[in-house]
PDB file of C-alpha atoms and ligand atoms in Angstrom:
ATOM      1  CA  UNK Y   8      -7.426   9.381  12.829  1.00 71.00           C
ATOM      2  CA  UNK Y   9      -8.890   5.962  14.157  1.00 86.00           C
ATOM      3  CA  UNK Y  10      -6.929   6.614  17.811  1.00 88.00           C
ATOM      4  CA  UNK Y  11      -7.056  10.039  19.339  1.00 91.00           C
ATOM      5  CA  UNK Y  12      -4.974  12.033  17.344  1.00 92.00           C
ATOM      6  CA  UNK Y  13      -2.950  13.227  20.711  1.00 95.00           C
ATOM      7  CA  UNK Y  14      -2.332   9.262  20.954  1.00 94.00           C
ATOM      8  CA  UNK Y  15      -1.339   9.711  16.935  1.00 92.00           C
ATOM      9  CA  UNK Y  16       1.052  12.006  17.337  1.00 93.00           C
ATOM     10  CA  UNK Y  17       2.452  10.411  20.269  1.00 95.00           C
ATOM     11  CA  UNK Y  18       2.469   7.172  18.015  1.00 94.00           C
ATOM     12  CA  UNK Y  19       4.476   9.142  15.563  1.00 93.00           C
ATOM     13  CA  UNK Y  20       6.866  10.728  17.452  1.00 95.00           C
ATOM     14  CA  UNK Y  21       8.168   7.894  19.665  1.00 96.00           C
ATOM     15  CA  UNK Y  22       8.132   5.764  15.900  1.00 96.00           C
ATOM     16  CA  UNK Y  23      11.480   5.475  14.306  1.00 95.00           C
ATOM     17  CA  UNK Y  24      11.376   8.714  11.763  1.00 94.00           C
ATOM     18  CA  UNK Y  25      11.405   8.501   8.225  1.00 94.00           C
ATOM     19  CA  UNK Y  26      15.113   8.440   6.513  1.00 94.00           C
ATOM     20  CA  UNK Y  27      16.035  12.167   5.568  1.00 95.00           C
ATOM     21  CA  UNK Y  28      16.353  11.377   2.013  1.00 95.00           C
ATOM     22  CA  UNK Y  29      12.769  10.763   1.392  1.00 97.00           C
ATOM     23  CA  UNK Y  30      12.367  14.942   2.514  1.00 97.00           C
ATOM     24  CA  UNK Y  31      12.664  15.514  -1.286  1.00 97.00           C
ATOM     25  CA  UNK Y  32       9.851  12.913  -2.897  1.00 98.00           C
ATOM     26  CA  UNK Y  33       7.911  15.004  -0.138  1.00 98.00           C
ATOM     27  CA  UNK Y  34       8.873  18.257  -0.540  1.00 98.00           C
ATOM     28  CA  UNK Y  35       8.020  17.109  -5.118  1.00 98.00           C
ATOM     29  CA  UNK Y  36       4.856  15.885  -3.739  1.00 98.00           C
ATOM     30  CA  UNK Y  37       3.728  18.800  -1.589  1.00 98.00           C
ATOM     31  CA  UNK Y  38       4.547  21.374  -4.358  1.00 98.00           C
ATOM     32  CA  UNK Y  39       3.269  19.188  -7.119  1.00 98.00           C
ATOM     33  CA  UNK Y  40       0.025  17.234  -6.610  1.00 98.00           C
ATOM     34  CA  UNK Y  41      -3.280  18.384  -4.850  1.00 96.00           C
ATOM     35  CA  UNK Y  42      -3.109  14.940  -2.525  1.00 96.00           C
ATOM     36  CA  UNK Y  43      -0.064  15.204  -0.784  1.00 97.00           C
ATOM     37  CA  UNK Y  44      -1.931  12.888   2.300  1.00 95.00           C
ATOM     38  CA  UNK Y  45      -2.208  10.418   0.212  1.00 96.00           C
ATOM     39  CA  UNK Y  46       1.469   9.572   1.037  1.00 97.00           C
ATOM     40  CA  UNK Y  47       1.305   6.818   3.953  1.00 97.00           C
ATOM     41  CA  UNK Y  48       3.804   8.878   5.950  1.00 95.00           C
ATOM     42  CA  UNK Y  49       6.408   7.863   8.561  1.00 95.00           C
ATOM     43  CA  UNK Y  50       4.268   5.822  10.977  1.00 95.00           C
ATOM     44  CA  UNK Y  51       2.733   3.467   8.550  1.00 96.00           C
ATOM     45  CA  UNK Y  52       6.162   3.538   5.911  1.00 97.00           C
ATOM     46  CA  UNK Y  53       8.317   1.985   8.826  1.00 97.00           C
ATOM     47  CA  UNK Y  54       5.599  -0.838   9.193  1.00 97.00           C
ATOM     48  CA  UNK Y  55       5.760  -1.481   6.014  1.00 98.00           C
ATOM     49  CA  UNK Y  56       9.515  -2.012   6.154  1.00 98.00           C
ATOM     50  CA  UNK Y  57       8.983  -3.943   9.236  1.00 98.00           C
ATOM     51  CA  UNK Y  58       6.921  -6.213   7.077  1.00 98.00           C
ATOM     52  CA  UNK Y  59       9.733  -6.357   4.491  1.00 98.00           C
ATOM     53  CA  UNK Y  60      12.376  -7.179   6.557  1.00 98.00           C
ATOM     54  CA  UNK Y  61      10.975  -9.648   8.386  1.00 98.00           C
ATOM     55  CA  UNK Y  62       9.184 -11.904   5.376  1.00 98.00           C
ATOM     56  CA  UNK Y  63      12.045 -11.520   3.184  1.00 98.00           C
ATOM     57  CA  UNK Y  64      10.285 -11.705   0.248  1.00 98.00           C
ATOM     58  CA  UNK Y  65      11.479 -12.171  -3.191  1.00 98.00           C
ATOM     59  CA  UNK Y  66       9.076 -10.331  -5.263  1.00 98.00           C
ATOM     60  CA  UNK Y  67       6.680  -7.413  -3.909  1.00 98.00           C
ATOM     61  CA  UNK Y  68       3.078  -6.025  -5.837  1.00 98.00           C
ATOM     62  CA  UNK Y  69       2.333  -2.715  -5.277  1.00 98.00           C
ATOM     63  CA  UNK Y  70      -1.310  -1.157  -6.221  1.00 98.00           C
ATOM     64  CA  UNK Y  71      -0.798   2.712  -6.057  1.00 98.00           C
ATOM     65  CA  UNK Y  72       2.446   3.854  -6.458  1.00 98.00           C
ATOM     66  CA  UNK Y  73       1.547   7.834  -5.737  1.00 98.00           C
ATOM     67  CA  UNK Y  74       4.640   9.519  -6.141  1.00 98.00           C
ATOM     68  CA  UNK Y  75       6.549   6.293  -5.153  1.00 98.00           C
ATOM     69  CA  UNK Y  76       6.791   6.966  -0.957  1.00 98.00           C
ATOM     70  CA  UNK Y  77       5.340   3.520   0.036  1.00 98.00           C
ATOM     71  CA  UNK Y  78       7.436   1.853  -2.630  1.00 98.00           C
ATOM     72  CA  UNK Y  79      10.509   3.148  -1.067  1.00 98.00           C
ATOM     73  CA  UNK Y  80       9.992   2.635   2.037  1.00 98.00           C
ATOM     74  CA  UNK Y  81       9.540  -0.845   1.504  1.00 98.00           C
ATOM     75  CA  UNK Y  82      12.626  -1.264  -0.906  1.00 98.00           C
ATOM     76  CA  UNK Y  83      14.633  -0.083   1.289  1.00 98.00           C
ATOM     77  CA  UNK Y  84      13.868  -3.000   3.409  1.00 98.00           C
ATOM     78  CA  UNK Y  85      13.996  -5.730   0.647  1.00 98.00           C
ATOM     79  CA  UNK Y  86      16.797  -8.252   0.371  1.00 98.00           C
ATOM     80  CA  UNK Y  87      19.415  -8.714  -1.854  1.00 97.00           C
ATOM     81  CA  UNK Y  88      17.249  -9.914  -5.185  1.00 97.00           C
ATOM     82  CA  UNK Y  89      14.488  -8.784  -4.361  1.00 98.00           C
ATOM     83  CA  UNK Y  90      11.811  -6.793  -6.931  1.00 98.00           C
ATOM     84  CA  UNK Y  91       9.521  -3.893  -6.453  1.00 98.00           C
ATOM     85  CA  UNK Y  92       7.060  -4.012  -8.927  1.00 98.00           C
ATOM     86  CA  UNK Y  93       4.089  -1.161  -8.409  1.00 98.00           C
ATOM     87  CA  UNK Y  94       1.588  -0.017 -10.422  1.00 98.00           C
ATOM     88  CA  UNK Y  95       0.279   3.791 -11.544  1.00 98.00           C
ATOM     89  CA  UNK Y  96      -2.382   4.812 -13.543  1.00 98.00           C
ATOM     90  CA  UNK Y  97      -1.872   8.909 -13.332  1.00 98.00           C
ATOM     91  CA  UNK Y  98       1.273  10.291 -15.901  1.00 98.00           C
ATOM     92  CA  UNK Y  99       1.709  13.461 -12.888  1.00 98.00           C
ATOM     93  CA  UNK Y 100       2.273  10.865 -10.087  1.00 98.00           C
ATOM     94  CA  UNK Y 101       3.900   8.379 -12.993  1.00 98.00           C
ATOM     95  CA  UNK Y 102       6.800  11.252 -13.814  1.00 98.00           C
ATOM     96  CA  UNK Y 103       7.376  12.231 -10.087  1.00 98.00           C
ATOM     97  CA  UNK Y 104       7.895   8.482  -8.929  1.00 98.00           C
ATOM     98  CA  UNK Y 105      10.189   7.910 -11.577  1.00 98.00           C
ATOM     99  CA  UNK Y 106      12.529  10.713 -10.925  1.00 98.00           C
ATOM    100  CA  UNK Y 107      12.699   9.654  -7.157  1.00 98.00           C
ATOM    101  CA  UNK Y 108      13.010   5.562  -7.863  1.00 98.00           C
ATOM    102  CA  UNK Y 109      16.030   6.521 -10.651  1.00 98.00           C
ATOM    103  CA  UNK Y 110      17.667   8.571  -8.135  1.00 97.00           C
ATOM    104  CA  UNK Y 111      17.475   5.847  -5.532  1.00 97.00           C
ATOM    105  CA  UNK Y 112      19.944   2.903  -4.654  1.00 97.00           C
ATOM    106  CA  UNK Y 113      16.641   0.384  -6.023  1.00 98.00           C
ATOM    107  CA  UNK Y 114      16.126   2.137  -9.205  1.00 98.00           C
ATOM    108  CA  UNK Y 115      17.622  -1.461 -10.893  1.00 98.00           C
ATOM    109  CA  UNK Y 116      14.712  -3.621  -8.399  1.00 98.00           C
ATOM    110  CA  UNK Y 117      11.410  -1.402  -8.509  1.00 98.00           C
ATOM    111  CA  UNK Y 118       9.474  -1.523 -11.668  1.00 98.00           C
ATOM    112  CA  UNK Y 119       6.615   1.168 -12.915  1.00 98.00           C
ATOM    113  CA  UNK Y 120       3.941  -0.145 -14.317  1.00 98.00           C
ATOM    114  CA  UNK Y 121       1.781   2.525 -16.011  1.00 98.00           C
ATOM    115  CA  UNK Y 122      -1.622   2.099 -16.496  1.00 98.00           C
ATOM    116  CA  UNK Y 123      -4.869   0.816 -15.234  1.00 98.00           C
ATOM    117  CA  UNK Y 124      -3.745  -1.687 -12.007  1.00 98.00           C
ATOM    118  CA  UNK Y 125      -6.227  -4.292 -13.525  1.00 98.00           C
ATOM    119  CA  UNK Y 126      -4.005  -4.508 -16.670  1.00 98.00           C
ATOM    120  CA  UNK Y 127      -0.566  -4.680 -15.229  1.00 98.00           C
ATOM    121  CA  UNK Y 128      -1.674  -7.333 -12.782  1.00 98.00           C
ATOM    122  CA  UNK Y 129      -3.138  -9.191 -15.687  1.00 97.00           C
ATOM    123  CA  UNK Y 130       0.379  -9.198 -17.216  1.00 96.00           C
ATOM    124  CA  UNK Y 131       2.497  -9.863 -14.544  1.00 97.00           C
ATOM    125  CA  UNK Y 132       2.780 -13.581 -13.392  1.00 96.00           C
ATOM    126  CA  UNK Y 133       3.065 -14.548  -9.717  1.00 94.00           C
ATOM    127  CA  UNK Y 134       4.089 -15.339  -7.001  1.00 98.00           C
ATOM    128  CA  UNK Y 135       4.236 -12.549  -4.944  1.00 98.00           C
ATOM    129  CA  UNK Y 136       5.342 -12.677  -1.505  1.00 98.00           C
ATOM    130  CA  UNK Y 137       4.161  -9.450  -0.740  1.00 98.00           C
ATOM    131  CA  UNK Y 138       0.948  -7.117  -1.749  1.00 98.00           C
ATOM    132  CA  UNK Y 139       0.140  -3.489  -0.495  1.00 98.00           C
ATOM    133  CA  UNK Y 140      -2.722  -2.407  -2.018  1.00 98.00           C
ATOM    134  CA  UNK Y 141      -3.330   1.132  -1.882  1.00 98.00           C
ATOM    135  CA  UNK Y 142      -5.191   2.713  -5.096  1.00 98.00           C
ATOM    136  CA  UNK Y 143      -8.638   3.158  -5.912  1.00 98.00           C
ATOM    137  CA  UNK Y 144     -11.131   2.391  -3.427  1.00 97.00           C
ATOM    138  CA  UNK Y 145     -14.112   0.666  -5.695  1.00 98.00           C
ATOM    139  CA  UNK Y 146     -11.190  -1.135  -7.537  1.00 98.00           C
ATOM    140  CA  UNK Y 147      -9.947  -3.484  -4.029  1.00 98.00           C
ATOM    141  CA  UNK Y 148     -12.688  -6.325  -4.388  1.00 98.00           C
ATOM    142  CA  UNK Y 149     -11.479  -7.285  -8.238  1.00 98.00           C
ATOM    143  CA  UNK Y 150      -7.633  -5.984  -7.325  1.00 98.00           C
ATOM    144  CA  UNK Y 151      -8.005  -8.660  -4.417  1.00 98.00           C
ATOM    145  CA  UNK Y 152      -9.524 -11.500  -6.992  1.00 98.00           C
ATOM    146  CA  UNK Y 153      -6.418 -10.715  -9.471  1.00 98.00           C
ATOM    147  CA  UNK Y 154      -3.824 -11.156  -6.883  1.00 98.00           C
ATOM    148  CA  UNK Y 155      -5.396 -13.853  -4.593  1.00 98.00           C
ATOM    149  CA  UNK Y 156      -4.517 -16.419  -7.156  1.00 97.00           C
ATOM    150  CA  UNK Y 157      -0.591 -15.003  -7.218  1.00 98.00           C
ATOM    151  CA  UNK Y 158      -0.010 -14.468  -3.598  1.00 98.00           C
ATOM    152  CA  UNK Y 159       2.661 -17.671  -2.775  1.00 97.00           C
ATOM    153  CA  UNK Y 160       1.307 -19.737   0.009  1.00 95.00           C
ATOM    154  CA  UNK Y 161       3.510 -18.131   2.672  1.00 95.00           C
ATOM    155  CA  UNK Y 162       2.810 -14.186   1.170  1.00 98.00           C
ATOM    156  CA  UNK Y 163       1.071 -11.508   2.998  1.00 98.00           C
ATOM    157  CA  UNK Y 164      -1.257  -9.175   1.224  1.00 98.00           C
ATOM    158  CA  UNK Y 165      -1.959  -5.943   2.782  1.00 98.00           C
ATOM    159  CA  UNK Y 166      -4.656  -3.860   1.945  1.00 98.00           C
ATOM    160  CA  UNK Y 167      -4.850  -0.131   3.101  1.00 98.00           C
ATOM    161  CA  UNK Y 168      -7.331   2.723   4.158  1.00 97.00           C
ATOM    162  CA  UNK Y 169      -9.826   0.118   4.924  1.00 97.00           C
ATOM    163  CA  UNK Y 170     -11.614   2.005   8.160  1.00 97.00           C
ATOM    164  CA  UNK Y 171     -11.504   5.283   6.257  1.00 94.00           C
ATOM    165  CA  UNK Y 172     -10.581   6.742   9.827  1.00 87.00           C
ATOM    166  CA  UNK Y 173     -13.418   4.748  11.487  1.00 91.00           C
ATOM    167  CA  UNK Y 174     -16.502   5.754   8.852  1.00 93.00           C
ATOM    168  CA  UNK Y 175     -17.202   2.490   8.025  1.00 96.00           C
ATOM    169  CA  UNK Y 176     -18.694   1.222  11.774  1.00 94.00           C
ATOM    170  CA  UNK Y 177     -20.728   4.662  11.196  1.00 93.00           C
ATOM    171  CA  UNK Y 178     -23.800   3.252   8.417  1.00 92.00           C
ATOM    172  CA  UNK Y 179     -24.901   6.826   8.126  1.00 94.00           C
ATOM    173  CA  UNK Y 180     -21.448   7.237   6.232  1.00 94.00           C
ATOM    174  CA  UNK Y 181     -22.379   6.731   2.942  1.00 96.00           C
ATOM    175  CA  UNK Y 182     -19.344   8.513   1.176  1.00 96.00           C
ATOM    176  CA  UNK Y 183     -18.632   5.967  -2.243  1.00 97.00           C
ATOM    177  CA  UNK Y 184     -15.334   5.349  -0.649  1.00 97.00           C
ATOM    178  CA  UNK Y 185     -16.366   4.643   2.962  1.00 97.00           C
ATOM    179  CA  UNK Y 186     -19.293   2.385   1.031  1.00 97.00           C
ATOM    180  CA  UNK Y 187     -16.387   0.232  -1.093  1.00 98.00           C
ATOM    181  CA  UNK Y 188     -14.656  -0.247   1.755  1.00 98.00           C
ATOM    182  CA  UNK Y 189     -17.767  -2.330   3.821  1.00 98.00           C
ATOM    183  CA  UNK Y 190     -18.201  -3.909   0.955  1.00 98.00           C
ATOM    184  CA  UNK Y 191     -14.414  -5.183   0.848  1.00 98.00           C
ATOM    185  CA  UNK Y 192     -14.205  -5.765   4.315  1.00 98.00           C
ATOM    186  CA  UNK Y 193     -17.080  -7.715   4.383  1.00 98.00           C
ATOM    187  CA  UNK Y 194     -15.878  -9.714   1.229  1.00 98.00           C
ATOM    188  CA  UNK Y 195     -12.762 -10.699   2.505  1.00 98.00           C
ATOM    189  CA  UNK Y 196     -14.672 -11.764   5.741  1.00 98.00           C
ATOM    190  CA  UNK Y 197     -16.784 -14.039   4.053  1.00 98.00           C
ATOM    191  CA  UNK Y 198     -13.836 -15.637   1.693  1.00 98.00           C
ATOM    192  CA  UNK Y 199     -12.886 -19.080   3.177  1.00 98.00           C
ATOM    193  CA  UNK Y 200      -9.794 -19.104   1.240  1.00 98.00           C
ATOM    194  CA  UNK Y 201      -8.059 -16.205   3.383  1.00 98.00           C
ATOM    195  CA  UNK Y 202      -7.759 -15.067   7.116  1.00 98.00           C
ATOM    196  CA  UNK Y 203      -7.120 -11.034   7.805  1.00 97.00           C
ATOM    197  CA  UNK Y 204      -6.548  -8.936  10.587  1.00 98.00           C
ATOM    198  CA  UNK Y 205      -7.725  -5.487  10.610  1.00 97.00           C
ATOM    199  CA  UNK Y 206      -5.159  -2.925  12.301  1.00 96.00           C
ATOM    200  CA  UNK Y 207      -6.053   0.174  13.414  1.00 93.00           C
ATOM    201  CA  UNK Y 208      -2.616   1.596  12.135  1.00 92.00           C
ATOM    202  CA  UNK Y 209      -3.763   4.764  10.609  1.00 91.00           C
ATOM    203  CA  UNK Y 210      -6.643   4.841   8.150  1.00 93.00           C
ATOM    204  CA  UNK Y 211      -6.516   1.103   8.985  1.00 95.00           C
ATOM    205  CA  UNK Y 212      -4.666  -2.036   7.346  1.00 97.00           C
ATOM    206  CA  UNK Y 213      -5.501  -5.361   7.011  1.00 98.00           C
ATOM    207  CA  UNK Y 214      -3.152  -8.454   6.845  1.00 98.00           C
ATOM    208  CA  UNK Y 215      -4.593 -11.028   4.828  1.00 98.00           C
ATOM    209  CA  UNK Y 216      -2.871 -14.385   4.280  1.00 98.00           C
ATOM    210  CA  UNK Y 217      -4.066 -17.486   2.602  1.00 97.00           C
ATOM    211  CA  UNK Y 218      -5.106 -20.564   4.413  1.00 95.00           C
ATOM    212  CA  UNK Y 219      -4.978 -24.339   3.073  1.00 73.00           C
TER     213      UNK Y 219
HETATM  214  C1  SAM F  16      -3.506   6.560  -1.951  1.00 67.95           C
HETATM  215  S1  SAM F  16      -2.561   6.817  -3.381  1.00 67.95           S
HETATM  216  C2  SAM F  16      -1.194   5.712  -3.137  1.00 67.95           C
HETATM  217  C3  SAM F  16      -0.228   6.231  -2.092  1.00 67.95           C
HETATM  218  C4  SAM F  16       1.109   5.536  -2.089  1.00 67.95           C
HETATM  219  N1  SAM F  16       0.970   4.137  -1.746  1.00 67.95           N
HETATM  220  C5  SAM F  16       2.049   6.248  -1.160  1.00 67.95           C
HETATM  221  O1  SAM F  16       2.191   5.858   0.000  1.00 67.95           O
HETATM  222  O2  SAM F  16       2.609   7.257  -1.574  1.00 67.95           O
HETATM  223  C6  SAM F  16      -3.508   5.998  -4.618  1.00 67.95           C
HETATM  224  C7  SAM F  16      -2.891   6.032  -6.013  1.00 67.95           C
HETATM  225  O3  SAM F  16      -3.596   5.084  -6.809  1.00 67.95           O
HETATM  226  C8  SAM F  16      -3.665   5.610  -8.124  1.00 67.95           C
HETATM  227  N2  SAM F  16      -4.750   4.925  -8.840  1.00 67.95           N
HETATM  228  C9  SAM F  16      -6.088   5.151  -8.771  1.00 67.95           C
HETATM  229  N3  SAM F  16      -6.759   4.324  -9.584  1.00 67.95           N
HETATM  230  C10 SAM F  16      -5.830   3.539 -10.195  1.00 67.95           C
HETATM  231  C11 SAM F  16      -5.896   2.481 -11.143  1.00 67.95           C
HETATM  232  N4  SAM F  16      -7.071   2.057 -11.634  1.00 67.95           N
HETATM  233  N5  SAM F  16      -4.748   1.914 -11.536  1.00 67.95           N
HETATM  234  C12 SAM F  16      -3.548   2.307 -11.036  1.00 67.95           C
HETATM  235  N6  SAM F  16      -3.425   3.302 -10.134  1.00 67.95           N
HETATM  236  C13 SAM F  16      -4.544   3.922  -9.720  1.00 67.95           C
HETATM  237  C14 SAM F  16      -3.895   7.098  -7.918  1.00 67.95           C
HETATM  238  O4  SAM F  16      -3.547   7.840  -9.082  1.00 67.95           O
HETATM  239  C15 SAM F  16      -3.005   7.380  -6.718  1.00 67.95           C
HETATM  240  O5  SAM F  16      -1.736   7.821  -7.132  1.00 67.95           O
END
């Protein structure tokens, strides 16, 4: 936790809750894969739909899919039209996602792209309106340089886990993750093309939007 994890759980618990359907991609991802955290949870999935329903966007880029709780918790916010595509490079988290998109009302709008991210992003054409990227943390610098180019002027692309609960204002943290991170942070700082705004919303998220 970035906050005081008494002010977390207060966070949490005063936070709309996460719909009751979504208790059984949990319950498949608890019993099924040795990360179940990796799941953005309740807090962080209503932002996300937050940021859906208010940008209205027409196409949405997912890097990470997991087991496909992010995904839905944006979809569920999408307008009428709208496409999820995410991509997923493990088969495990692949199968799992699948099962819970085909049993959803978006299993027509969300598409699974299985693979390395790099690839899929490389064969699917912009714009998006929306980005959450959420895989690999040594892959965000050259996932950001692949979809820079396809965010549409008006698009938001959000990019998550980037304090790795504070570590990286701590230099003695030199964990390869907490070390990608500075360096992505600091990239995106330095790029003229972009602004961002780092939120202490969990692990920490930053909103980065294109400028000229
Ligand atoms: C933090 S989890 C994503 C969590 C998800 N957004 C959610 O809320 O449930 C990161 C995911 O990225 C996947 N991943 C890692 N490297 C990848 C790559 N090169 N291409 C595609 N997916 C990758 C992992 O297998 C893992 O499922």
């Amino acid at each position: 936790m970035i906050v005081r994890p008494v002010v977390e759980k207060y966070a949490e618990e005063v936070s709309s809750p996460a719909p009751s359907w979504l208790a059984a991609l949990v319950a498949d991802t608890e019993a099924e894969t040795d990360l179940p955290a990796m799941m953005v949870g309740s807090l962080e999935g209503e932002f996300l739909a937050a940021v859906v329903f208010a940008l209205r966007p027409r196409r949405i880029l997912e890097i990470g899919t997991f087991t496909g709780y992010s995904a839905l918790c944006m979809a569920r916010a999408m307008p009428e039209g709208c496409e999820l595509h995410t991509c997923e490079l493990n088969p495990l988290h692949v199968s799992i996602a699948r099962k819970h998109f085909a049993a959803s009302p978006w299993a027509e709008s969300i598409h699974l792209w299985e693979g390395p991210a790099l690839t899929s992003i490389g064969d699917l054409p912009g714009p998006f309106d929306l980005v959450f990227v959420d895989a690999d943390k040594p892959g965000y610098i050259d996932y950001y340089e692949a979809v820079l180019p396809k965010l549409s002027p008006h698009g938001l692309l959000l990019a998550d886990n980037v304090l790795q609960f504070g570590g990286v204002a701590n230099e003695r943290d030199q964990q390869p993750d907490t070390v990608a991170m500075r360096a992505f942070n600091a990239h995106v700082a330095a790029d003229p093309r972009v602004r961002q705004s780092v939120l202490t919303v969990r692990e920490g998220v930053s909103v980065i939007r294109r400028v000229g």
